XYZ file of C-alpha atoms in Angstrom:
676
model
C 14.614 32.829 21.165
C 10.899 32.157 20.436
C 9.516 29.737 22.910
C 7.757 26.574 22.442
C 4.168 26.464 23.794
C 1.146 24.194 23.628
C -0.881 23.817 20.486
C -2.592 27.006 19.368
C -5.804 27.675 17.707
C -5.785 28.352 13.807
C -5.253 31.950 13.134
C -7.542 33.497 10.739
C -5.626 34.176 7.470
C -7.265 36.236 4.763
C -7.654 34.666 1.372
C -10.128 36.722 -0.545
C -9.431 35.032 -4.023
C -10.854 31.850 -2.936
C -14.632 31.435 -2.311
C -15.751 30.155 0.964
C -16.971 26.469 0.762
C -20.463 26.809 1.958
C -21.844 24.120 3.775
C -18.402 22.698 4.820
C -18.234 21.664 8.241
C -14.988 20.835 9.652
C -14.688 17.026 10.554
C -13.616 15.571 14.140
C -10.973 12.730 13.600
C -11.333 9.738 16.136
C -7.874 9.035 16.260
C -8.320 5.234 17.567
C -10.708 4.744 14.857
C -8.258 6.061 12.305
C -5.436 4.070 13.760
C -7.750 0.895 13.508
C -8.518 1.626 9.821
C -4.749 2.140 9.132
C -3.663 -0.776 10.950
C -6.104 -2.953 9.369
C -6.535 -6.842 9.818
C -2.925 -6.947 11.819
C -3.580 -4.483 14.555
C -2.533 -6.982 17.117
C 0.393 -7.750 15.151
C 1.409 -4.173 14.983
C 0.708 -3.569 18.635
C 2.893 -6.362 19.764
C 5.867 -4.607 17.716
C 5.124 -1.359 19.165
C 5.087 -2.705 22.604
C 8.682 -4.288 21.969
C 9.718 -1.297 20.346
C 8.757 0.910 23.481
C 10.442 -1.773 25.736
C 13.689 -1.377 23.912
C 13.593 2.449 23.187
C 17.190 2.663 25.076
C 18.598 1.342 21.633
C 17.956 4.720 20.041
C 20.401 6.275 22.694
C 22.839 3.308 22.362
C 23.188 3.828 18.610
C 24.792 7.342 19.546
C 26.793 6.310 22.445
C 28.260 2.809 21.778
C 30.940 1.829 19.535
C 30.257 0.181 16.404
C 31.425 -3.309 17.400
C 29.324 -2.930 20.675
C 26.268 -1.612 18.998
C 26.455 -4.520 16.635
C 26.148 -7.021 19.248
C 23.265 -4.956 20.913
C 21.511 -5.107 17.717
C 21.798 -8.810 17.427
C 20.708 -9.156 20.861
C 17.482 -7.350 20.266
C 16.880 -9.141 17.105
C 17.265 -12.575 18.917
C 15.014 -11.458 21.775
C 12.210 -10.095 19.157
C 12.573 -13.737 17.593
C 11.467 -15.373 20.965
C 8.418 -13.229 20.919
C 7.202 -14.656 17.515
C 7.124 -11.323 15.733
C 9.879 -11.913 13.331
C 8.783 -15.309 12.147
C 5.232 -14.920 11.333
C 5.732 -15.720 7.731
C 7.146 -19.020 8.352
C 5.205 -22.339 8.397
C 3.908 -23.095 12.046
C 5.556 -26.526 11.888
C 9.004 -24.651 12.346
C 7.847 -22.080 14.927
C 6.353 -19.513 12.614
C 2.886 -18.182 12.288
C 1.906 -19.245 8.756
C 0.663 -15.611 7.826
C 3.051 -13.636 5.291
C 0.697 -10.639 5.603
C 1.290 -10.723 9.304
C 5.004 -10.910 8.581
C 4.963 -7.595 6.167
C 2.801 -5.864 8.778
C 5.166 -6.656 11.613
C 8.405 -5.764 9.434
C 6.870 -2.583 8.473
C 6.053 -1.530 12.039
C 9.667 -2.168 13.048
C 10.531 1.173 11.222
C 9.127 3.263 13.570
C 12.290 2.235 15.934
C 15.994 2.019 15.158
C 16.470 0.741 11.756
C 19.645 -1.196 11.953
C 17.230 -3.705 14.003
C 14.816 -3.548 11.248
C 17.430 -4.415 8.653
C 19.285 -7.096 10.371
C 15.510 -8.736 11.028
C 15.156 -8.275 7.195
C 18.411 -9.794 6.505
C 18.067 -12.956 8.976
C 14.341 -13.559 8.634
C 13.337 -12.069 5.150
C 16.457 -12.596 2.806
C 18.328 -15.538 4.439
C 15.388 -17.328 5.753
C 13.150 -16.278 2.764
C 15.649 -17.954 0.403
C 15.554 -21.121 2.269
C 11.869 -21.230 2.698
C 10.922 -20.209 -0.975
C 14.052 -21.726 -2.967
C 14.680 -24.994 -0.741
C 12.727 -28.188 0.040
C 11.652 -30.258 2.919
C 15.197 -31.203 3.305
C 16.407 -27.754 3.794
C 13.421 -26.609 5.838
C 13.940 -29.335 8.331
C 17.626 -28.770 8.658
C 17.236 -25.029 8.992
C 13.919 -23.144 9.408
C 13.401 -23.929 13.150
C 17.041 -22.655 14.148
C 16.890 -19.619 11.935
C 13.263 -18.707 12.843
C 14.347 -18.936 16.619
C 17.447 -16.772 15.982
C 19.911 -19.741 17.070
C 21.416 -19.732 13.349
C 22.426 -16.363 11.943
C 22.685 -16.400 8.329
C 23.288 -14.013 5.381
C 22.153 -13.449 1.646
C 25.053 -13.415 -0.622
C 23.671 -12.398 -3.985
C 25.260 -8.834 -4.901
C 28.709 -8.768 -6.141
C 31.010 -5.797 -6.650
C 31.284 -6.075 -10.282
C 27.606 -7.187 -11.258
C 25.324 -5.066 -8.878
C 21.730 -5.387 -10.103
C 22.669 -7.673 -13.038
C 22.148 -10.905 -11.251
C 22.014 -13.100 -14.500
C 25.586 -11.771 -15.026
C 27.063 -12.949 -11.432
C 30.521 -14.327 -11.583
C 30.748 -16.739 -8.589
C 30.811 -20.377 -9.721
C 29.702 -23.682 -8.355
C 30.894 -26.454 -10.112
C 29.623 -30.025 -9.751
C 32.082 -32.761 -8.860
C 30.289 -36.014 -9.379
C 32.877 -38.255 -8.013
C 32.653 -36.575 -4.622
C 28.835 -35.392 -5.165
C 29.763 -32.026 -3.918
C 29.653 -28.747 -5.450
C 32.803 -26.509 -5.331
C 32.179 -22.727 -4.705
C 34.845 -20.239 -6.215
C 35.160 -16.650 -6.606
C 37.123 -16.201 -9.721
C 38.044 -12.637 -9.782
C 37.812 -9.676 -7.783
C 34.398 -8.252 -9.358
C 32.843 -11.442 -8.436
C 33.397 -11.022 -4.564
C 30.260 -10.852 -2.695
C 29.801 -7.102 -1.415
C 27.707 -5.209 0.881
C 26.403 -8.526 2.450
C 24.249 -8.010 5.870
C 25.141 -10.102 8.795
C 28.465 -11.424 6.990
C 30.984 -9.090 8.775
C 30.511 -10.636 12.189
C 27.445 -12.860 12.906
C 26.539 -15.081 10.231
C 27.301 -18.730 10.409
C 25.325 -19.797 7.018
C 25.173 -17.920 3.629
C 22.740 -18.516 0.773
C 25.290 -17.946 -2.009
C 24.130 -17.486 -5.437
C 26.364 -18.585 -8.146
C 26.654 -19.677 -11.696
C 25.951 -23.518 -11.825
C 28.138 -25.682 -13.996
C 27.638 -29.513 -14.518
C 30.175 -31.508 -16.572
C 31.384 -28.291 -18.319
C 27.914 -27.037 -19.194
C 26.451 -23.906 -17.321
C 22.922 -23.641 -16.081
C 22.528 -20.080 -14.985
C 22.373 -18.829 -11.406
C 21.296 -21.121 -8.511
C 21.520 -20.742 -4.883
C 23.595 -22.902 -2.268
C 23.585 -23.196 1.466
C 27.343 -22.538 2.335
C 28.776 -22.610 5.978
C 31.137 -19.664 6.671
C 31.773 -19.809 10.315
C 31.680 -22.287 12.939
C 31.751 -21.432 16.755
C 32.777 -17.688 15.439
C 35.862 -19.075 13.415
C 35.817 -18.188 9.845
C 36.087 -21.705 7.868
C 38.773 -22.593 5.584
C 38.556 -21.484 2.046
C 36.401 -18.403 3.109
C 37.760 -14.966 3.354
C 35.538 -12.316 5.088
C 36.245 -8.502 4.967
C 34.137 -5.667 6.892
C 32.881 -3.167 4.629
C 33.716 -0.629 7.244
C 31.780 2.449 8.246
C 28.786 3.270 6.376
C 26.398 6.408 6.175
C 24.108 4.768 8.512
C 22.948 1.439 9.558
C 26.076 0.736 11.471
C 24.446 -1.958 13.618
C 24.303 -4.084 10.682
C 27.754 -5.771 9.956
C 27.849 -5.431 6.388
C 30.786 -7.583 4.858
C 32.613 -9.030 1.821
C 33.081 -12.641 1.020
C 35.387 -14.454 -1.191
C 35.331 -18.476 -1.836
C 38.379 -20.473 -2.722
C 37.234 -23.883 -3.716
C 34.855 -24.088 -0.744
C 33.207 -27.672 -0.983
C 29.469 -28.157 0.141
C 27.326 -31.270 -0.502
C 24.939 -31.821 -3.227
C 22.298 -31.271 -0.768
C 23.424 -27.730 -0.349
C 21.491 -26.752 -3.646
C 18.306 -25.124 -2.983
C 16.508 -27.350 -5.354
C 12.996 -26.026 -5.397
C 13.242 -25.436 -9.301
C 16.396 -27.549 -10.136
C 18.152 -30.629 -9.156
C 21.589 -32.265 -9.974
C 21.469 -35.978 -9.743
C 24.347 -38.014 -7.885
C 25.899 -38.825 -11.182
C 25.615 -35.509 -12.558
C 22.225 -35.047 -14.576
C 20.738 -31.503 -14.513
C 17.003 -31.871 -13.832
C 14.330 -28.889 -13.791
C 10.589 -28.603 -14.290
C 11.216 -25.320 -16.130
C 12.761 -25.874 -19.095
C 13.594 -22.366 -20.294
C 16.514 -20.980 -18.388
C 15.325 -17.325 -18.262
C 12.023 -18.478 -16.989
C 13.719 -20.435 -14.450
C 15.583 -17.412 -13.328
C 12.817 -14.983 -13.216
C 10.731 -17.821 -11.216
C 13.326 -18.205 -8.633
C 13.707 -14.392 -8.064
C 10.157 -13.939 -8.060
C 9.770 -15.869 -5.017
C 11.824 -13.347 -3.189
C 9.567 -10.523 -3.702
C 8.787 -10.191 -0.283
C 11.709 -8.389 0.729
C 11.122 -5.631 -1.803
C 7.539 -5.438 -0.375
C 8.893 -4.974 3.132
C 11.480 -2.514 2.248
C 8.790 -0.249 0.528
C 6.592 -0.472 3.597
C 9.488 0.372 5.843
C 10.265 3.505 4.202
C 6.630 4.460 4.249
C 6.696 3.905 7.757
C 9.786 5.979 8.436
C 8.310 8.916 6.615
C 5.359 8.599 9.336
C 8.077 8.984 12.124
C 9.535 12.234 10.546
C 6.172 13.647 9.788
C 4.691 12.951 13.230
C 7.637 14.891 14.931
C 7.703 17.671 12.455
C 3.938 18.149 12.467
C 3.677 18.216 16.396
C 6.565 20.620 16.629
C 4.799 22.848 14.202
C 1.752 23.346 16.224
C 3.946 24.295 19.307
C 6.704 26.154 17.757
C 6.070 30.152 17.319
C 7.898 32.477 14.957
C 7.181 36.264 14.110
C 4.368 38.372 14.742
C 2.433 37.617 11.669
C -1.163 38.442 12.572
C -0.995 39.765 15.879
C 1.384 42.331 17.563
C 0.950 40.537 20.816
C 1.847 36.933 19.973
C 4.082 35.217 17.450
C 2.465 32.880 14.996
C 2.204 29.037 15.218
C 4.401 27.558 12.422
C 1.793 25.414 11.023
C -0.603 28.351 10.649
C 1.672 29.890 8.018
C 0.568 28.810 4.471
C 4.132 27.945 3.440
C 4.444 25.391 6.394
C 1.304 24.022 5.460
C 2.350 23.354 1.950
C 5.490 21.697 3.068
C 4.157 19.321 5.373
C 0.401 18.572 4.698
C 0.780 17.488 1.297
C 3.303 15.019 2.607
C 0.986 13.775 5.071
C -1.533 13.061 2.198
C 0.873 11.289 0.203
C 1.954 9.203 3.321
C -1.677 8.144 3.627
C -1.959 7.452 -0.152
C 1.121 5.232 -0.139
C 0.018 3.389 3.037
C -3.027 2.323 1.167
C -1.052 1.395 -2.073
C 1.362 -0.577 0.384
C -1.684 -2.327 1.794
C -2.811 -3.437 -1.612
C 0.616 -4.982 -2.741
C 0.996 -6.690 0.755
C -2.682 -8.150 0.133
C -1.651 -9.294 -3.214
C 1.724 -10.883 -1.622
C -0.308 -12.696 0.988
C -2.666 -14.025 -1.849
C -0.222 -15.146 -4.152
C 2.119 -16.982 -1.778
C -0.579 -17.873 0.791
C -3.974 -17.939 -0.782
C -5.836 -20.878 -2.090
C -3.620 -22.761 -4.589
C -0.591 -21.016 -3.771
C 2.657 -22.934 -4.735
C 0.481 -25.551 -6.770
C 1.544 -26.419 -10.430
C -0.126 -24.070 -12.763
C -0.836 -21.402 -10.044
C -1.494 -17.980 -11.701
C 1.911 -16.714 -13.159
C 0.383 -13.634 -14.363
C -0.635 -12.751 -10.758
C 2.899 -13.163 -9.830
C 4.272 -10.930 -12.565
C 1.588 -8.098 -11.827
C 2.721 -8.549 -8.233
C 6.391 -8.244 -8.990
C 5.761 -5.092 -10.814
C 3.449 -3.411 -8.294
C 5.937 -4.428 -5.451
C 8.842 -2.595 -7.746
C 6.814 0.378 -8.319
C 5.427 0.791 -4.730
C 9.000 0.238 -3.285
C 10.722 3.004 -5.640
C 7.954 5.632 -4.900
C 7.842 4.432 -1.171
C 11.544 5.003 -0.440
C 12.017 7.976 -2.686
C 9.088 9.527 -0.724
C 11.036 8.661 2.671
C 14.033 10.462 1.835
C 12.191 13.586 0.474
C 10.015 13.698 3.550
C 12.485 13.234 6.391
C 14.532 16.038 4.771
C 11.657 18.241 4.602
C 10.745 17.466 7.926
C 14.174 18.006 9.273
C 14.321 21.417 7.706
C 10.996 22.237 9.096
C 12.277 21.725 12.251
C 15.086 24.037 11.900
C 18.280 23.743 14.052
C 16.431 21.552 16.540
C 15.883 19.104 13.699
C 19.512 18.907 13.317
C 19.980 17.476 16.967
C 20.782 13.663 17.062
C 18.141 13.323 19.816
C 15.567 14.389 17.744
C 15.842 11.250 15.329
C 16.193 13.056 11.958
C 20.164 12.196 11.947
C 19.628 8.544 12.217
C 16.326 8.527 9.913
C 18.118 10.186 7.129
C 21.287 8.184 7.462
C 19.428 4.774 7.960
C 16.848 5.283 5.128
C 18.986 6.613 2.588
C 20.004 3.133 1.238
C 16.412 1.987 0.876
C 16.533 3.506 -2.472
C 18.990 1.195 -3.805
C 18.620 -2.094 -1.785
C 16.238 -4.682 -2.790
C 16.691 -3.187 -6.295
C 17.843 0.340 -7.320
C 14.885 2.360 -7.950
C 15.419 3.212 -11.441
C 16.280 -0.526 -12.398
C 12.857 -1.264 -10.711
C 10.986 1.014 -12.687
C 12.422 -0.304 -15.748
C 10.875 -3.624 -14.692
C 7.515 -1.977 -14.209
C 7.792 -0.508 -17.772
C 8.546 -3.945 -19.153
C 5.465 -5.329 -17.953
C 3.334 -2.459 -19.049
C 4.774 -2.385 -22.768
C 4.478 -6.243 -22.986
C 1.294 -6.745 -21.048
C 3.133 -9.520 -19.197
C 3.339 -11.700 -22.340
C 4.502 -15.249 -22.484
C 7.854 -14.142 -23.783
C 8.342 -11.935 -20.741
C 11.026 -14.251 -19.153
C 13.053 -14.049 -22.473
C 13.251 -10.411 -22.674
C 16.238 -8.428 -21.398
C 15.830 -4.563 -22.125
C 17.036 -5.159 -25.716
C 14.513 -7.953 -26.252
C 11.847 -5.714 -24.953
C 12.600 -3.063 -27.314
C 12.290 -5.590 -30.264
C 9.149 -6.914 -29.093
C 7.483 -3.375 -28.912
C 8.736 -2.628 -32.174
C 6.988 -5.344 -33.747
C 3.872 -4.323 -32.792
C 1.711 -1.383 -33.766
C 1.870 1.548 -31.267
C -2.075 1.205 -30.937
C -1.638 -2.458 -30.088
C 0.804 -1.780 -27.304
C -1.576 0.969 -25.615
C -4.760 -1.216 -26.095
C -3.064 -4.214 -24.282
C -2.762 -1.949 -21.325
C -5.329 -1.845 -18.740
C -5.194 1.810 -18.426
C -6.441 2.118 -21.947
C -9.759 0.820 -20.983
C -9.824 2.691 -17.894
C -9.352 6.030 -19.641
C -12.377 5.304 -21.778
C -14.555 4.266 -19.047
C -13.449 7.226 -16.817
C -14.287 9.697 -19.642
C -17.578 8.314 -19.798
C -18.237 9.151 -16.158
C -17.294 13.049 -16.772
C -19.156 15.825 -18.291
C -17.829 17.861 -21.402
C -17.015 15.305 -23.835
C -13.491 15.832 -25.222
C -13.424 18.739 -22.832
C -13.787 16.624 -19.762
C -10.492 18.075 -18.423
C -12.058 21.532 -18.539
C -15.530 20.903 -17.413
C -15.010 18.302 -14.444
C -14.636 19.511 -11.093
C -11.390 19.507 -9.559
C -12.419 17.635 -6.500
C -14.205 14.847 -8.580
C -12.096 11.768 -8.142
C -13.205 10.592 -11.695
C -11.305 13.874 -13.022
C -8.201 13.195 -10.805
C -7.938 9.673 -11.871
C -8.778 10.439 -15.566
C -5.934 13.089 -15.637
C -3.416 10.240 -14.252
C -4.705 7.706 -16.383
C -4.216 9.964 -19.449
C -0.621 10.688 -18.717
C 0.306 7.142 -18.227
C -1.386 6.177 -21.323
C 0.171 8.933 -23.444
C 3.585 8.057 -21.999
C 3.212 4.494 -22.885
C 2.266 5.208 -26.306
C 5.221 7.623 -26.643
C 7.671 5.107 -25.545
C 6.186 2.645 -27.913
C 6.355 4.938 -30.719
C 10.037 5.975 -30.002
C 11.183 2.512 -29.618
C 9.288 1.383 -33.032
C 10.829 4.410 -34.995
C 14.374 3.861 -33.656
C 14.476 0.138 -34.732
C 12.485 0.671 -37.981
C 15.288 3.229 -38.773
C 17.894 0.510 -38.341
C 19.401 1.557 -35.239
C 20.869 -0.881 -32.585
C 18.285 -1.968 -30.143
C 20.584 -1.113 -27.081
C 21.074 2.375 -28.390
C 17.352 2.894 -29.096
C 16.539 1.859 -25.659
C 19.291 4.029 -24.124
C 17.837 6.918 -25.737
C 14.386 6.461 -24.614
C 15.218 5.334 -21.031
C 14.030 8.554 -19.450
C 10.492 8.121 -21.155
C 10.602 4.473 -19.951
C 11.163 5.625 -16.346
C 8.562 8.399 -16.677
C 5.864 6.031 -17.927
C 6.599 3.706 -15.381
C 6.366 6.358 -12.654
C 3.120 7.639 -14.076
C 1.624 4.128 -13.818
C 2.612 3.711 -10.178
C 1.453 7.097 -9.276
C -2.056 5.983 -10.883
C -2.095 2.825 -8.927
C -1.386 4.814 -5.603
C -4.126 7.311 -6.187
C -6.660 4.516 -7.121
C -5.822 2.888 -3.808
C -6.731 5.952 -1.862
C -9.798 6.784 -3.831
C -11.060 3.094 -3.314
C -10.252 3.085 0.434
C -12.162 6.241 1.025
C -14.962 5.281 -1.003
C -15.298 2.020 0.979
C -15.915 4.220 4.312
C -19.285 4.711 5.653
C -20.491 8.334 5.639
C -19.163 10.459 8.599
C -16.185 12.598 9.777
C -13.771 9.887 8.954
C -14.630 9.644 5.461
C -14.561 13.459 4.922
C -11.140 13.711 6.379
C -9.803 10.881 4.245
C -11.321 12.433 1.325
C -9.657 15.891 2.014
C -6.399 14.107 2.107
C -7.135 12.150 -1.189
C -8.028 15.315 -2.916
C -4.910 17.259 -1.666
C -2.780 14.011 -2.548
C -4.429 13.934 -6.119
C -4.238 17.846 -6.970
C -0.586 18.101 -5.786
C 0.303 14.991 -7.893
C -1.075 16.858 -10.670
C 0.155 20.332 -9.775
C 3.863 18.693 -9.581
C 3.548 17.641 -13.276
C 1.582 20.631 -14.424
C 4.225 21.440 -17.135
C 3.760 18.021 -18.716
C -0.095 18.407 -18.883
C 0.453 21.942 -19.978
C 2.549 20.751 -23.050
C 0.120 18.036 -23.639
C -2.941 20.321 -24.031
C -4.741 18.886 -20.784
C -4.251 21.719 -18.427
C -4.957 25.384 -19.172
C -2.985 28.247 -17.328
C -6.384 29.104 -15.541
C -6.974 25.783 -14.522
C -3.462 25.108 -13.436
C -3.916 28.356 -11.164
C -7.407 27.046 -9.860
C -5.596 23.642 -8.859
C -2.918 25.691 -6.771
C -5.571 27.733 -4.981
C -7.636 24.629 -4.067
C -4.590 22.925 -2.740
C -3.942 25.905 -0.429
C -7.651 25.655 0.613
C -7.356 22.002 1.337
C -4.252 22.553 3.237
C -6.253 25.315 5.383
C -8.959 22.488 5.909
C -6.385 19.861 6.758
C -4.551 22.064 9.223
C -6.887 21.603 12.173
C -6.790 17.937 11.651
C -3.127 17.581 11.357
C -2.005 16.481 14.775
C -4.882 13.884 14.753
C -3.597 12.663 11.405
C -0.131 11.897 12.389
C -0.865 10.736 15.836
C -3.106 7.986 14.017
C 0.204 6.482 12.583
C 0.596 4.939 15.796
C 4.239 5.837 16.409
C 5.078 5.056 20.039
C 5.975 8.069 22.089
C 9.160 6.402 23.176
C 10.184 6.217 19.546
C 9.677 9.889 18.941
C 12.364 11.070 21.515
C 12.599 14.785 20.783
C 11.513 15.793 24.431
C 12.544 19.305 23.930
C 11.398 19.700 20.604
C 7.867 18.427 21.421
C 7.641 20.226 24.633
C 7.249 17.414 26.949
C 9.604 14.874 29.013
C 8.958 11.203 27.759
C 6.810 9.552 30.192
C 5.096 12.743 31.735
C 1.539 13.487 31.697
C 1.733 16.600 29.802
């Protein structure tokens, strides 16, 4: 068997068809400086989490060796311990033991993804979903009653939204909360099996309280979905009227106790309604500052966007773990005498291995900076000046919801793809549990469907694009969107989107006039952005034309939407890809001249060109990429991979994954804790 040896120098690989880049000098990466850049304003927060992860590294072994029941208790204990350090409560008000900083909370949560992901998800359920619902949907009464205890981990809770028969269609939930004016109580009922709460984290073993989403009925009139605080256990005993069932073994995350909930006439006081957006008076009058029920519903859900932002960040950080392991392995593992009869070649010196891993490193950096943007927007919307005040910028909230949805979709799909590629790149060694890929694959797989199925989320992105977050936004389901778009001229739809103006301005910066796509340099960021913006604008226009044509022909709006749904998803994905590249280009441009900027520009170019290459069939179909230029892009990507190759280990080390979280001692060639 080939042996694992210390990192080798890059072997010379002849590539006579690619001209040498005269004047290019390989940059040196200052790992600490790059890590500081990646950690941003929250480096101390991230380092606190890293230290706690290292301290409890044994949990990675416990996950393999303990029974499910014992591991659930172990995970709970670690979560409660972390609550004592303050790292899980950073987004809550200081008055209740929190840190008062939503941005810090997002940074801390994302960093947890370097460790055991059952811990991450249980933290997300307890503090993000359960705690976030009470914070954002409740008022001072609920905050005083619950926040201090849940922030400290003294009260465990769950977030009971999803139902077996309704899934992502939250407006159609079946659970009912009927107001009994005589008793001044709400009666919570599960009317049928499709309305049972399902997949609810913390429900099967640990939660004492549940935030239950149910259809509110007052005096025979329905008022839509509202949230209620409902006790489900006391001293470990399931309360009368509540039925709980364990969901059983899962593909992963078996340290999280997912369960199903039924309610049989469970009574809770009138104060159990989380009344930030609606109130029921003692005598049974329904009051809300938001008259439109759809707007009220979307406003309520919009306050819970933090969970979506956090899941996207967690997926991106899980990909960093996989890439750190696979890249380090690739500079130690040798295979075949490719360029020397006396020595086998290091894996990462093979062009195909570079092609497999290095574009994924580049995309991870791009998504990291895109996630940084959306986290900053979240912080500004909920913690910035004027946040929470009447009349605060609703448009900014809608833009945030859309950007969070798109970034979450791309980030979690990236995690799934990256972890699989890295597992394969480590061969048989990657299949061993101690090398982390088994847990990473199993535990992140659900990220693509929880906090919103990715395809459903991209439909939300598309709705914002096609309607430009119009005043009617909240009233539009997908059929309403189809009717709205069909009522406008296609040119109006396109011109209302920001990308239309961006395309025009970028074209002015490029040579060649109408032939800008042939004349501009491949490494010109304006060319790269123009290509992504052109694709996005063309796809938005295509969706609008198809919707309009179908409805003008008298087709049912639902049938029209179903026929163009693939185009809707493609447009939303193209939009988000453009935002990701813009975030990377902007971050690199802000850096002072020097080696760090050179290194990031290499990665940015690699990410941009591989994004274009991945969709080159579309560009060629639409006349924006000739076969000659397409081949030139592929050659440039190969050249960029060779330039990034000597920097690869430094680039992944800058992610800052604690050594204890990598495990993989034999695979990486050193025992954990040694000086080697």
